[in-house]
Amino acid sequence: MRIYRLLFLAAFIVVGCALASAVTVGGAASADEWAQSKAGAATRPRIVFLGDSLTAGYGLERHQSVPSLIQGRLDSSGYRYEVVNAGVSGDTSAGGLSRLDWSLSGDVQVLVVELGANDGLRGLPVAAMKNNLDQIIRRAKQRGITVLLTGMEAPPNYGAAYTREFRQVFHDLAQVHKIAFVPFFLQGVAGIPTLNIADGIHPNPAGARIVEGTLWRALQPLLAKPR
């Protein structure tokens, strides 16, 4: 797995600002679609995926994004949750924090946090990212929302110390807040060409299914059992 992770990190350097400049293709819902969803499923508890283009489903059809795959898994298993894709391409941890209240509208029971890739891509201060993620987690927990945190890797061109500190942020936050944790969102997918689109960063449909399986194993124990 180490070689795959190194290849993934190399792709970060080659692609440059792909995450920052990506335009969502069929991923996160528009404001109008969000409102329609809210009106049509007001009685269903929600699982919100707060993230960047990896959550939004860059390069995929809407039904192929990880949140949509989770929705399909929930429906087929008899769960009555509504999944909300609050992924915004190019978003940093600060961006996620700034739109947190809007993202948590409705009866949100679980918040899946997938942020940090763009912080690492831009070499933003690790301490600032940690503070942003900490506030997201704290504010969600204050509302009684269960949090699932997913980790990310930073590109190696900022040095070993930066990448090490960056990685440790996610582990520390999961431990301090005692929340569910997936150490690497792209586990089993990063750096494998056959599981990613041409940019080498974003999962293709097959890769998204692997990510969905990884998240499902962490998410399912947090859910109320279907009746």
Coordinates of C-alpha atoms in Angstrom, one line a residue:
M1 CA 0.0 0.0 0.0
R2 CA 2.9 2.3 0.6
I3 CA 3.9 2.5 -3.0
Y4 CA 0.3 3.3 -4.0
R5 CA 0.2 6.1 -1.4
L6 CA 3.4 7.5 -2.8
L7 CA 2.0 7.4 -6.3
F8 CA -1.1 9.2 -5.1
L9 CA 1.0 11.9 -3.4
A10 CA 3.1 12.3 -6.6
A11 CA -0.2 12.9 -8.5
F12 CA -1.0 15.8 -6.1
I13 CA 2.2 17.5 -7.4
V14 CA 1.7 16.8 -11.1
V15 CA -1.9 17.8 -11.2
G16 CA -1.3 20.9 -9.0
C17 CA -4.6 22.8 -8.5
A18 CA -6.9 20.1 -9.7
L19 CA -8.8 19.9 -6.4
A20 CA -8.9 23.7 -6.1
S21 CA -10.2 24.4 -9.6
A22 CA -12.4 21.4 -10.2
V23 CA -15.9 22.0 -11.3
T24 CA -18.4 19.4 -9.8
V25 CA -19.9 17.1 -12.4
G26 CA -23.1 15.6 -11.1
G27 CA -22.0 15.6 -7.5
A28 CA -23.3 17.9 -4.8
A29 CA -26.8 19.2 -5.0
S30 CA -27.6 22.8 -6.1
A31 CA -29.4 25.2 -3.8
D32 CA -32.7 24.5 -5.6
E33 CA -32.2 20.7 -5.5
W34 CA -31.3 21.1 -1.8
A35 CA -34.5 22.9 -1.1
Q36 CA -36.6 20.3 -3.0
S37 CA -34.9 17.6 -1.1
K38 CA -35.5 19.3 2.2
A39 CA -39.2 19.7 1.4
G40 CA -39.7 16.2 0.1
A41 CA -37.9 14.3 2.8
A42 CA -38.5 16.5 5.9
T43 CA -39.4 13.5 8.0
R44 CA -36.3 11.6 7.3
P45 CA -33.2 11.9 9.5
R46 CA -30.1 13.1 7.6
I47 CA -26.5 12.0 7.0
V48 CA -24.5 15.0 5.7
F49 CA -21.3 14.5 3.9
L50 CA -19.3 17.8 4.3
G51 CA -16.3 17.8 2.0
D52 CA -14.6 18.9 -1.2
S53 CA -14.5 17.5 -4.7
L54 CA -13.8 14.0 -3.4
T55 CA -17.2 14.1 -1.7
A56 CA -18.9 16.0 -4.5
G57 CA -18.0 13.3 -7.0
Y58 CA -15.8 15.2 -9.4
G59 CA -15.6 13.4 -12.8
L60 CA -18.6 11.1 -11.9
E61 CA -22.3 11.1 -12.6
R62 CA -24.3 12.0 -9.6
H63 CA -25.4 8.5 -8.8
Q64 CA -21.8 7.4 -8.8
S65 CA -20.6 9.7 -6.1
V66 CA -19.7 8.2 -2.7
P67 CA -22.7 9.8 -0.9
S68 CA -25.1 8.5 -3.6
L69 CA -23.6 5.0 -3.2
I70 CA -24.1 5.3 0.6
Q71 CA -27.7 6.3 0.0
G72 CA -28.2 3.2 -2.2
R73 CA -26.7 1.0 0.5
L74 CA -29.0 2.5 3.2
D75 CA -32.1 2.1 1.0
S76 CA -31.3 -1.5 0.2
S77 CA -30.6 -2.3 3.8
G78 CA -33.8 -0.8 5.1
Y79 CA -32.5 2.4 6.7
R80 CA -34.6 5.5 6.4
Y81 CA -31.9 8.1 6.3
E82 CA -31.6 10.8 3.7
V83 CA -28.0 11.4 2.5
V84 CA -27.0 15.0 1.7
N85 CA -24.0 15.6 -0.5
A86 CA -22.5 18.9 0.8
G87 CA -19.3 18.5 -1.2
V88 CA -17.9 21.6 -2.8
S89 CA -15.0 21.3 -5.2
G90 CA -11.9 23.3 -4.1
D91 CA -13.1 23.7 -0.5
T92 CA -10.6 23.9 2.3
S93 CA -11.3 23.2 6.0
A94 CA -12.0 27.0 6.4
G95 CA -14.6 26.8 3.6
G96 CA -16.3 23.9 5.2
L97 CA -16.4 25.7 8.5
S98 CA -17.9 28.8 6.9
R99 CA -20.8 26.9 5.5
L100 CA -21.4 24.4 8.4
D101 CA -24.6 25.9 9.7
W102 CA -26.2 25.9 6.3
S103 CA -25.0 22.3 5.7
L104 CA -26.6 21.2 9.0
S105 CA -30.1 22.3 8.2
G106 CA -32.8 19.7 8.9
D107 CA -32.7 16.7 11.2
V108 CA -29.1 15.8 10.8
Q109 CA -28.1 12.7 12.8
V110 CA -24.6 12.0 11.4
L111 CA -21.9 14.3 9.9
V112 CA -19.2 12.8 7.7
V113 CA -16.3 15.2 7.5
E114 CA -14.0 14.9 4.5
L115 CA -11.9 18.1 4.4
G116 CA -8.2 18.9 4.3
A117 CA -7.0 17.8 0.9
N118 CA -7.0 21.4 -0.4
D119 CA -5.3 22.7 2.7
G120 CA -2.5 20.2 2.1
L121 CA -2.4 20.9 -1.6
R122 CA -1.9 24.6 -0.9
G123 CA 0.5 24.1 2.0
L124 CA -1.8 26.0 4.4
P125 CA -0.8 26.0 8.1
V126 CA -1.5 22.7 9.8
A127 CA -2.6 24.5 13.0
A128 CA -5.2 26.5 11.1
M129 CA -6.6 23.3 9.5
K130 CA -6.7 21.6 12.9
N131 CA -8.6 24.5 14.4
N132 CA -11.1 24.6 11.6
L133 CA -11.8 20.9 11.8
D134 CA -12.0 21.1 15.6
Q135 CA -14.6 23.7 15.4
I136 CA -16.6 21.7 12.9
I137 CA -16.6 18.7 15.2
R138 CA -17.4 20.7 18.3
R139 CA -20.3 22.5 16.8
A140 CA -21.8 19.4 15.3
K141 CA -21.5 17.6 18.7
Q142 CA -23.1 20.5 20.5
R143 CA -26.1 19.9 18.3
G144 CA -26.1 16.2 19.3
I145 CA -24.8 15.1 15.9
T146 CA -22.6 12.1 15.6
V147 CA -19.4 12.7 13.7
L148 CA -17.4 10.5 11.4
L149 CA -14.0 12.0 10.5
T150 CA -12.0 10.9 7.5
G151 CA -8.3 11.5 7.2
M152 CA -6.3 12.8 4.2
E153 CA -2.6 13.0 3.1
A154 CA -0.6 16.1 2.2
P155 CA 1.7 16.2 -0.9
P156 CA 5.3 15.5 0.0
N157 CA 6.7 18.6 -1.7
Y158 CA 6.2 20.6 1.5
G159 CA 8.6 18.3 3.4
A160 CA 8.4 15.3 5.7
A161 CA 7.7 17.4 8.8
Y162 CA 4.6 19.0 7.2
T163 CA 3.2 15.8 5.9
R164 CA 3.7 14.1 9.3
E165 CA 2.0 16.9 11.2
F166 CA -0.8 17.1 8.6
R167 CA -1.5 13.4 9.0
Q168 CA -1.4 13.6 12.8
V169 CA -4.1 16.2 13.0
F170 CA -6.8 13.8 12.0
H171 CA -5.6 11.1 14.4
D172 CA -5.4 13.6 17.3
L173 CA -8.9 15.1 16.6
A174 CA -10.4 11.6 16.5
Q175 CA -8.8 10.7 19.8
V176 CA -9.6 14.0 21.6
H177 CA -13.3 14.0 20.5
K178 CA -13.7 10.2 20.7
I179 CA -15.4 10.1 17.3
A180 CA -15.5 7.5 14.6
F181 CA -12.5 7.7 12.3
V182 CA -11.3 6.5 8.9
P183 CA -7.6 7.3 8.7
F184 CA -7.4 7.7 5.0
F185 CA -10.5 8.5 2.8
L186 CA -8.8 7.0 -0.3
Q187 CA -7.6 3.9 1.4
G188 CA -7.2 1.1 -1.3
V189 CA -7.8 3.6 -4.1
A190 CA -5.0 6.2 -4.0
G191 CA -2.3 5.8 -6.6
I192 CA -4.0 2.9 -8.4
P193 CA -4.5 4.1 -12.0
T194 CA -7.4 1.7 -12.7
L195 CA -9.4 3.1 -9.8
N196 CA -9.0 6.8 -10.6
I197 CA -10.0 9.1 -13.4
A198 CA -7.3 10.6 -15.7
D199 CA -6.1 13.2 -13.1
G200 CA -4.8 10.4 -10.9
I201 CA -6.5 12.0 -7.8
H202 CA -10.3 11.5 -8.0
P203 CA -11.8 8.0 -7.9
N204 CA -13.5 6.6 -10.9
P205 CA -16.8 4.6 -10.5
A206 CA -14.9 1.5 -9.4
G207 CA -12.7 3.5 -7.0
A208 CA -15.8 5.3 -5.6
R209 CA -17.3 1.9 -4.8
I210 CA -14.2 1.0 -2.8
V211 CA -14.3 4.2 -0.8
E212 CA -18.0 3.7 -0.2
G213 CA -17.3 0.3 1.3
T214 CA -14.6 1.7 3.5
L215 CA -16.9 4.4 4.8
W216 CA -19.9 2.1 5.2
R217 CA -17.9 -0.1 7.6
A218 CA -17.3 2.9 9.8
L219 CA -20.7 4.5 9.3
Q220 CA -23.0 1.6 9.8
P221 CA -22.3 1.1 13.6
L222 CA -23.4 4.8 14.1
L223 CA -26.8 4.3 12.6
A224 CA -30.1 3.4 14.3
K225 CA -31.0 -0.1 13.2
P226 CA -33.7 -0.4 10.6
R227 CA -37.1 -1.4 11.8

